[in-house]
Coordinates of N, CA and C in Angstrom, one line a residue:
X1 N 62.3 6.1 -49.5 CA 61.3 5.3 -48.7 C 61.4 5.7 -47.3
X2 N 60.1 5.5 -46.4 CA 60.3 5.9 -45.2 C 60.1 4.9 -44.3
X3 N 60.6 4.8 -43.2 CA 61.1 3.3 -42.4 C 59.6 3.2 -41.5
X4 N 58.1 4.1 -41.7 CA 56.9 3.9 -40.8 C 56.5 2.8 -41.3
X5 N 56.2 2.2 -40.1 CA 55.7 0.4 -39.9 C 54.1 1.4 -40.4
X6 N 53.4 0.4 -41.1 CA 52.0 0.5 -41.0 C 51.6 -0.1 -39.8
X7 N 50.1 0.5 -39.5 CA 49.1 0.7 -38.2 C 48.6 -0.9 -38.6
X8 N 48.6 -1.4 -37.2 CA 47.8 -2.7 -37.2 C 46.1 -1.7 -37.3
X9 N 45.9 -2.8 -38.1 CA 44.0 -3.0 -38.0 C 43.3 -2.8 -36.7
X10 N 42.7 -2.1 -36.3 CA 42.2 -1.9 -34.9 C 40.6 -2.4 -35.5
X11 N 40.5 -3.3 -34.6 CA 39.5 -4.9 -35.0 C 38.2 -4.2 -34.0
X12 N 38.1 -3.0 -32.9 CA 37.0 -2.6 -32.3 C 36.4 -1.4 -33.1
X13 N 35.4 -1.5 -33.1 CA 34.3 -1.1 -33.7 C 34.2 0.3 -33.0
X14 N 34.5 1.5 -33.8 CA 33.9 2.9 -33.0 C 32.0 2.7 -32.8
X15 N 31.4 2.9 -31.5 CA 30.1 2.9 -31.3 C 29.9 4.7 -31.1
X16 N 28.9 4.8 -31.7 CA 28.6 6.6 -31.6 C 27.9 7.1 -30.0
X17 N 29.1 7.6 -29.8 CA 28.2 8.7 -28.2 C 26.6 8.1 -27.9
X18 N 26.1 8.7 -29.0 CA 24.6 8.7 -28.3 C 23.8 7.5 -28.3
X19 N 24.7 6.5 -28.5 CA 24.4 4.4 -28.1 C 24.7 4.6 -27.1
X20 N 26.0 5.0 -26.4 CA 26.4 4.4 -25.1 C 25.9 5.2 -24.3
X21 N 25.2 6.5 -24.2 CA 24.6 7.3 -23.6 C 23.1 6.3 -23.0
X22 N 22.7 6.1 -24.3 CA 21.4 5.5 -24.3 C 21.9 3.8 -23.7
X23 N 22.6 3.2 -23.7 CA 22.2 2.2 -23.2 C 22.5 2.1 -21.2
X24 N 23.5 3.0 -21.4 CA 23.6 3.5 -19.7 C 22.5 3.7 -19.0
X25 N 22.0 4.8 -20.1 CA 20.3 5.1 -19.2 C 19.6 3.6 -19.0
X26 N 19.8 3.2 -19.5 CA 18.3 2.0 -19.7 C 19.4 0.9 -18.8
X27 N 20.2 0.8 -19.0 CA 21.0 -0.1 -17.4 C 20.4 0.7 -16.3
X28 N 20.3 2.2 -15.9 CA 20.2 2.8 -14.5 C 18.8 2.2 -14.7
X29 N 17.9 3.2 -15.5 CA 16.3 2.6 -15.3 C 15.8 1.2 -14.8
X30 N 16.7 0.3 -15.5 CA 16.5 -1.1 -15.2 C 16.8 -1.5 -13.3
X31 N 18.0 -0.9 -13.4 CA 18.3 -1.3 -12.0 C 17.9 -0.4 -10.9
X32 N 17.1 1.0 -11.0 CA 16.3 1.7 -10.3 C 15.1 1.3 -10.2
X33 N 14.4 0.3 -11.4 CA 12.8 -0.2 -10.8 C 13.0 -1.1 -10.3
X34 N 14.3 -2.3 -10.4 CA 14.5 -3.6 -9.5 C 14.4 -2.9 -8.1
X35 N 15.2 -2.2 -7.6 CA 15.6 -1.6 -6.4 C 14.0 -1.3 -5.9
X36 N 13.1 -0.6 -6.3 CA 11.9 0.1 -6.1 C 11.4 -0.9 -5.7
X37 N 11.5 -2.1 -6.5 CA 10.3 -3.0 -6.6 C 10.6 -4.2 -5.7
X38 N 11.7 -4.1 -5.1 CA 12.3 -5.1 -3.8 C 12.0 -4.1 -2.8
X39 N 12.0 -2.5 -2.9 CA 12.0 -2.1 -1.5 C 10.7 -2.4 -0.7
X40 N 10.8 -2.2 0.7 CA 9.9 -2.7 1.7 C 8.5 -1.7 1.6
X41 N 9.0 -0.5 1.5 CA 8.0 0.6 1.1 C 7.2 0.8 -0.1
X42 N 7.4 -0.1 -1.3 CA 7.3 -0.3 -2.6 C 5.7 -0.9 -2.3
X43 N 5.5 -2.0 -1.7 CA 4.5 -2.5 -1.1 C 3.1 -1.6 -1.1
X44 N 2.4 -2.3 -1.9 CA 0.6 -1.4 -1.2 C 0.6 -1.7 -0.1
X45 N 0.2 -1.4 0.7 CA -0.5 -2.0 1.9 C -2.1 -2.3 2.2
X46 N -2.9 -1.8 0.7 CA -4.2 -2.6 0.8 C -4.0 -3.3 -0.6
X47 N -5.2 -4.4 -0.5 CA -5.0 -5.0 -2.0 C -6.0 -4.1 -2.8
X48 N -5.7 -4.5 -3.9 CA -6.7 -3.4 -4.7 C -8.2 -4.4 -4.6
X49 N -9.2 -3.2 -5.0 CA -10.7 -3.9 -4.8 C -11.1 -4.7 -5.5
X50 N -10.9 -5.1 -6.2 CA -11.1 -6.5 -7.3 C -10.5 -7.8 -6.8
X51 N -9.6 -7.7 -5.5 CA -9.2 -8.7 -5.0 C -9.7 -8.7 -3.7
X52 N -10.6 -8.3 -3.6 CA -11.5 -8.4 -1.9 C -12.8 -9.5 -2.3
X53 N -12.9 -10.2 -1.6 CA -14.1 -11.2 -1.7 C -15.3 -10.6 -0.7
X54 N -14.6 -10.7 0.9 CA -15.4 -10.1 1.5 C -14.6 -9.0 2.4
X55 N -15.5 -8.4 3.5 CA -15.1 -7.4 4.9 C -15.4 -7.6 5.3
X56 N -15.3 -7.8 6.8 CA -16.1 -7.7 8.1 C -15.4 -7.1 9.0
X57 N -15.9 -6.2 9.9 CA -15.2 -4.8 10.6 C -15.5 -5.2 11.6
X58 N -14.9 -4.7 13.3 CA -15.2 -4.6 14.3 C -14.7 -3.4 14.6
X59 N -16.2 -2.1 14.9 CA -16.0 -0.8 14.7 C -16.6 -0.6 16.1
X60 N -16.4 0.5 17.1 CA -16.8 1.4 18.2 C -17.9 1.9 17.6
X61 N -18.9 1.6 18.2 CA -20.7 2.5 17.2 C -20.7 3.3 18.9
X62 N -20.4 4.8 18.4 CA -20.9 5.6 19.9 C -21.9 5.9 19.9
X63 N -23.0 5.5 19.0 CA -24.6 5.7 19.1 C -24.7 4.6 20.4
X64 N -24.3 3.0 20.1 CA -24.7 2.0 21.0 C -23.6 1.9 22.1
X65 N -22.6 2.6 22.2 CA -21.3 2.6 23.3 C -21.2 1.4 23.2
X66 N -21.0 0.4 22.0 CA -20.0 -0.8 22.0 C -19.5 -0.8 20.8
X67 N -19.1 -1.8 20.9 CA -18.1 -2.9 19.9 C -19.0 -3.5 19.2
X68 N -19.6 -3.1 18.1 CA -20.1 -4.1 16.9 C -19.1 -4.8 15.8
X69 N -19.9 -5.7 15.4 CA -19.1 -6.2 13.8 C -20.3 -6.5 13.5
X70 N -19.9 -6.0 11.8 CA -20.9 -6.7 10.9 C -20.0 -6.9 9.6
X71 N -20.8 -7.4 8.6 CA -20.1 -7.3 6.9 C -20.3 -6.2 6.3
X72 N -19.3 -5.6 6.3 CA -19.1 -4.3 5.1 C -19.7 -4.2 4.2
X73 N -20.5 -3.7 3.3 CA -21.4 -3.8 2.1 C -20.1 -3.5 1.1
X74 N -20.3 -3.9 -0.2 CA -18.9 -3.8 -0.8 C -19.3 -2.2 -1.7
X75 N -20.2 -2.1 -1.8 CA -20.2 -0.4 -1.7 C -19.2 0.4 -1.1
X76 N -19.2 0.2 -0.2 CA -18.4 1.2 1.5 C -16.8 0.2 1.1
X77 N -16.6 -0.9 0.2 CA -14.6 -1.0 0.2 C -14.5 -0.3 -0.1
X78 N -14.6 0.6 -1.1 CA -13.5 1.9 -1.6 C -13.6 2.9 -0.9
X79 N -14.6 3.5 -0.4 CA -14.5 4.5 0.6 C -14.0 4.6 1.9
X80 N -14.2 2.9 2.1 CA -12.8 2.6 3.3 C -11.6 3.1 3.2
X81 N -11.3 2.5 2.2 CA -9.8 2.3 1.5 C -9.0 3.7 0.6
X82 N -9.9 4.4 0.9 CA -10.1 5.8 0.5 C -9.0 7.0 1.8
X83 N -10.3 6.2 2.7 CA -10.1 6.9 3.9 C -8.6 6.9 5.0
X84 N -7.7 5.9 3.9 CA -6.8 5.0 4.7 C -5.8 5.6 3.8
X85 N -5.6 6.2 2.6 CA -4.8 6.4 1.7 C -4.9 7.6 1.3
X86 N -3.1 8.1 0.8 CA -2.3 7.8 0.5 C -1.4 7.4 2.5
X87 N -0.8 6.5 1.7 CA -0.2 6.2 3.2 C 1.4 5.7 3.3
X88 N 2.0 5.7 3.8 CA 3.4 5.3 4.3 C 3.5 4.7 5.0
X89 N 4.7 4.0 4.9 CA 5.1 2.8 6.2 C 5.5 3.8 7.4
X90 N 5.1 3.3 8.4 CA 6.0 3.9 9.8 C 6.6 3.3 10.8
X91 N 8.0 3.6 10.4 CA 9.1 2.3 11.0 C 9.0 2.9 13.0
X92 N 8.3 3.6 13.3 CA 8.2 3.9 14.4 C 7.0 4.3 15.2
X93 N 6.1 3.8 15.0 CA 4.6 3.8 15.3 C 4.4 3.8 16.6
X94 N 3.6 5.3 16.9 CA 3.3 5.4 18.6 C 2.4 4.9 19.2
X95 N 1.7 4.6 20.3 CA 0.6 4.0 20.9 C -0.3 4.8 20.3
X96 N -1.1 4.7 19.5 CA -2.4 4.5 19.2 C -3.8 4.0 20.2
X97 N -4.7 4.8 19.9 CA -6.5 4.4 19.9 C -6.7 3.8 19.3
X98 N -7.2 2.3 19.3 CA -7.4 1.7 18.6 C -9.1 2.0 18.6
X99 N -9.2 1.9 17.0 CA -10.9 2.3 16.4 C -11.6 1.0 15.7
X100 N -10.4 -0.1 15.4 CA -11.4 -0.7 15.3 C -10.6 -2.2 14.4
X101 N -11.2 -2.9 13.7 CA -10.4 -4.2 12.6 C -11.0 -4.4 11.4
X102 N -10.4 -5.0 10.0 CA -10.8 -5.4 9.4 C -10.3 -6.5 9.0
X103 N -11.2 -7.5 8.8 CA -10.9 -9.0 8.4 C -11.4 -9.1 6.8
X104 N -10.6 -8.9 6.1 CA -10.7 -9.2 4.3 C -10.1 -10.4 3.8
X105 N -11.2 -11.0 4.0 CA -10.8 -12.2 2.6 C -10.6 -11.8 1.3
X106 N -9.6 -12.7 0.9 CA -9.3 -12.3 -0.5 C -9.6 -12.9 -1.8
X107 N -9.7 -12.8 -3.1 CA -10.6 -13.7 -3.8 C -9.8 -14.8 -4.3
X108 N -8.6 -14.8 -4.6 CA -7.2 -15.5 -4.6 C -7.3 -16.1 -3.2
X109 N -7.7 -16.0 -2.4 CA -7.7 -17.2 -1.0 C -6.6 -16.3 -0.4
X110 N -6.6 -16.1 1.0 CA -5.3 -16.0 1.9 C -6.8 -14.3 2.5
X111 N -5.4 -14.2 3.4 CA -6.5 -12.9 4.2 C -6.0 -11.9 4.5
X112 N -6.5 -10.7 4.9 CA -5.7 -10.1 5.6 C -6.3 -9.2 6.7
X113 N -5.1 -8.9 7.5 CA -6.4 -8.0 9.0 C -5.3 -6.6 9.0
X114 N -6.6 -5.9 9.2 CA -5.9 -4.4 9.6 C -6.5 -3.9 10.7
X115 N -5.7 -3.4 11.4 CA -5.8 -2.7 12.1 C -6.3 -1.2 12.2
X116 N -7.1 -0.8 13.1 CA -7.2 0.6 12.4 C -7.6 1.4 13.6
X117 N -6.6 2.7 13.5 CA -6.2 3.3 15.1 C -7.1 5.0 14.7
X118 N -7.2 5.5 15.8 CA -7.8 7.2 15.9 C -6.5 7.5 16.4
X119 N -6.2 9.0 15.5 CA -5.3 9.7 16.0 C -5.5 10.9 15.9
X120 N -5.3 11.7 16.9 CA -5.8 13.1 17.4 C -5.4 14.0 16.4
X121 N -3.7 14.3 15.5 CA -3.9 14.9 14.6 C -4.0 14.7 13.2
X122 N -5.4 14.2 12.8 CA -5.8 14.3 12.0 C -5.1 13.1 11.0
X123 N -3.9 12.9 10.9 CA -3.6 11.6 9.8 C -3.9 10.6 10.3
X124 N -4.6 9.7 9.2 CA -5.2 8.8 10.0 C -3.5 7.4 10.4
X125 N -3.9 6.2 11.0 CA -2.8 5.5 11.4 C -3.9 4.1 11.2
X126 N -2.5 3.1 10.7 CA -3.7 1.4 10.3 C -2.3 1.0 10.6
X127 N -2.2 -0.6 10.6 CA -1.0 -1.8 10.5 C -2.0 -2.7 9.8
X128 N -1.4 -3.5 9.0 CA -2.1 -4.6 8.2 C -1.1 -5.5 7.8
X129 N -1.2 -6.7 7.7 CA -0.7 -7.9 7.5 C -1.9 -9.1 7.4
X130 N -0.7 -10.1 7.5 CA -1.5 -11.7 7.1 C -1.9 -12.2 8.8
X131 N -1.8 -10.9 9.8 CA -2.1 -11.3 11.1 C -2.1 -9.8 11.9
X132 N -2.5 -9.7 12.8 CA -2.5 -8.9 14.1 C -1.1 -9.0 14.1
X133 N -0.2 -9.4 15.0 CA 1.3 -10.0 15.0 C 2.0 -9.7 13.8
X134 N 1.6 -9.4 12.6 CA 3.0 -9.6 11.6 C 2.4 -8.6 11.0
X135 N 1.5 -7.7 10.8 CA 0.8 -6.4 10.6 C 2.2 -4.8 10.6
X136 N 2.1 -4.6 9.3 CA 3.1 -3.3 9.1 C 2.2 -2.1 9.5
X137 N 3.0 -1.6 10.1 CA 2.3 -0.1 10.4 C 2.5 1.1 9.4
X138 N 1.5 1.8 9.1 CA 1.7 2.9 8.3 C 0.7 4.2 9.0
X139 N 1.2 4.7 8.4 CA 0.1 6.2 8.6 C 0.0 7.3 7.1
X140 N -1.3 7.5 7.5 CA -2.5 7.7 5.8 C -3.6 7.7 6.2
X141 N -4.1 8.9 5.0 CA -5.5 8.8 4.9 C -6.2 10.1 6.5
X142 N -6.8 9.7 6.6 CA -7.7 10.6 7.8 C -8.6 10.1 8.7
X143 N -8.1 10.3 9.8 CA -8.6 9.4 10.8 C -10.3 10.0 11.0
X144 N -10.9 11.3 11.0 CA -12.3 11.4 10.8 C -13.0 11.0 9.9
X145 N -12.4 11.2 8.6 CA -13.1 10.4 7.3 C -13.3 8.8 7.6
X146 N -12.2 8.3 8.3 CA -12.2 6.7 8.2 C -13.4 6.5 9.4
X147 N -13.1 7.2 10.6 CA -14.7 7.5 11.5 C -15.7 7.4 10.8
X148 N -15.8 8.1 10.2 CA -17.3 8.8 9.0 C -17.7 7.1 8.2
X149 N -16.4 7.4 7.4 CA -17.1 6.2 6.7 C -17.3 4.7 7.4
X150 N -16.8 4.7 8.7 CA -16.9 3.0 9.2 C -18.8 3.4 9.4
X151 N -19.0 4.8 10.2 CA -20.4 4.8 10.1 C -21.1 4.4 9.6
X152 N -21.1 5.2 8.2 CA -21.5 5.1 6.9 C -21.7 2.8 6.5
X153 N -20.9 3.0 6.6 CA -20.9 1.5 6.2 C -21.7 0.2 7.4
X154 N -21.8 0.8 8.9 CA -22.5 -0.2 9.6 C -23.7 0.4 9.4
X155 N -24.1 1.6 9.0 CA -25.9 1.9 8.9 C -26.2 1.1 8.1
X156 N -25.5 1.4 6.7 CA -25.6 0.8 5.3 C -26.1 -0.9 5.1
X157 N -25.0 -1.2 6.4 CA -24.7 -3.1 6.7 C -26.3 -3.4 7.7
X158 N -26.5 -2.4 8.5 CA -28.0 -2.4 9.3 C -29.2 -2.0 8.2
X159 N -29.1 -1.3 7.4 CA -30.2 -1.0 6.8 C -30.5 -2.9 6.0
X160 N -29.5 -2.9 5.5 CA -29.7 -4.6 4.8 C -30.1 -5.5 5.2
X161 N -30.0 -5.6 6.6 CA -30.4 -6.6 7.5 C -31.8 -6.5 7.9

């Protein structure tokens, strides 16, 4: 006879490699879209078009050398919003030309105003928030296209009238 004690029962369950492989990943994934989706940059900075009720702009017309406003025809949102994107936050935003505002109500209620600057090379530059004052700055889009189209949109807003 031989004096080996038998093996206690080992009561944990072997799980196969490619479980614990797989559920790691899907912990990272999980906790990489939280992280995305809290970050500050994560943020659109315009609302999408289906949540615009109205516009109303205050644009430089150099045909008349002033400061008009009128209401944006909702034709001309997207090609605004065109003109403005793809865009990034800019945690360090230089003095800008300012070109002009936009005041969008939203169809969910609440508002929002942008700001919207000319910059000489060519990317365009906006801030938007629930105010002038609390407005994040980004830079996007093209500052001559966004020219073009504010045009485009007060002829459009004049022809209607």
């Amino acid at each position: 006879m031989s004096n080996q004690t038998p093996e206690p029962r080992k009561l944990l369950m072997r799980v196969p490699r490619p479980l614990w492989i797989g559920l790691v990943l899907v912990a990272l994934i999980v906790t990489a879209v939280r992280i995305f989706h809290n970050s500050p940059n994560a943020r659109l900075p315009l609302p999408d078009i289906n949540d615009v009720q109205s516009m109303e702009a205050d644009f430089y017309d150099s045909d008349k050398q002033a400061l008009v406003t009128f209401q944006v025809p909702a034709a001309h949102w997207q090609p605004i919003f065109s003109s403005l994107l793809p865009a990034r936050r800019d945690s360090n935003p230089a003095k800008w030309e300012s070109l002009g505002d936009l005041r969008i109500k939203l169809a969910r209620g609440g508002s929002l105003h942008v700001s919207l600057y000319s910059v000489s090379d060519g990317l365009g530059a906006f801030s938007a928030g629930p105010s002038f004052e609390t407005g994040i700055y980004y830079r996007g889009g093209n500052s001559r296209d966004l020219e073009q189209t504010l045009a485009d949109a007060l002829k459009a807003s004049n022809n209607n009238q």
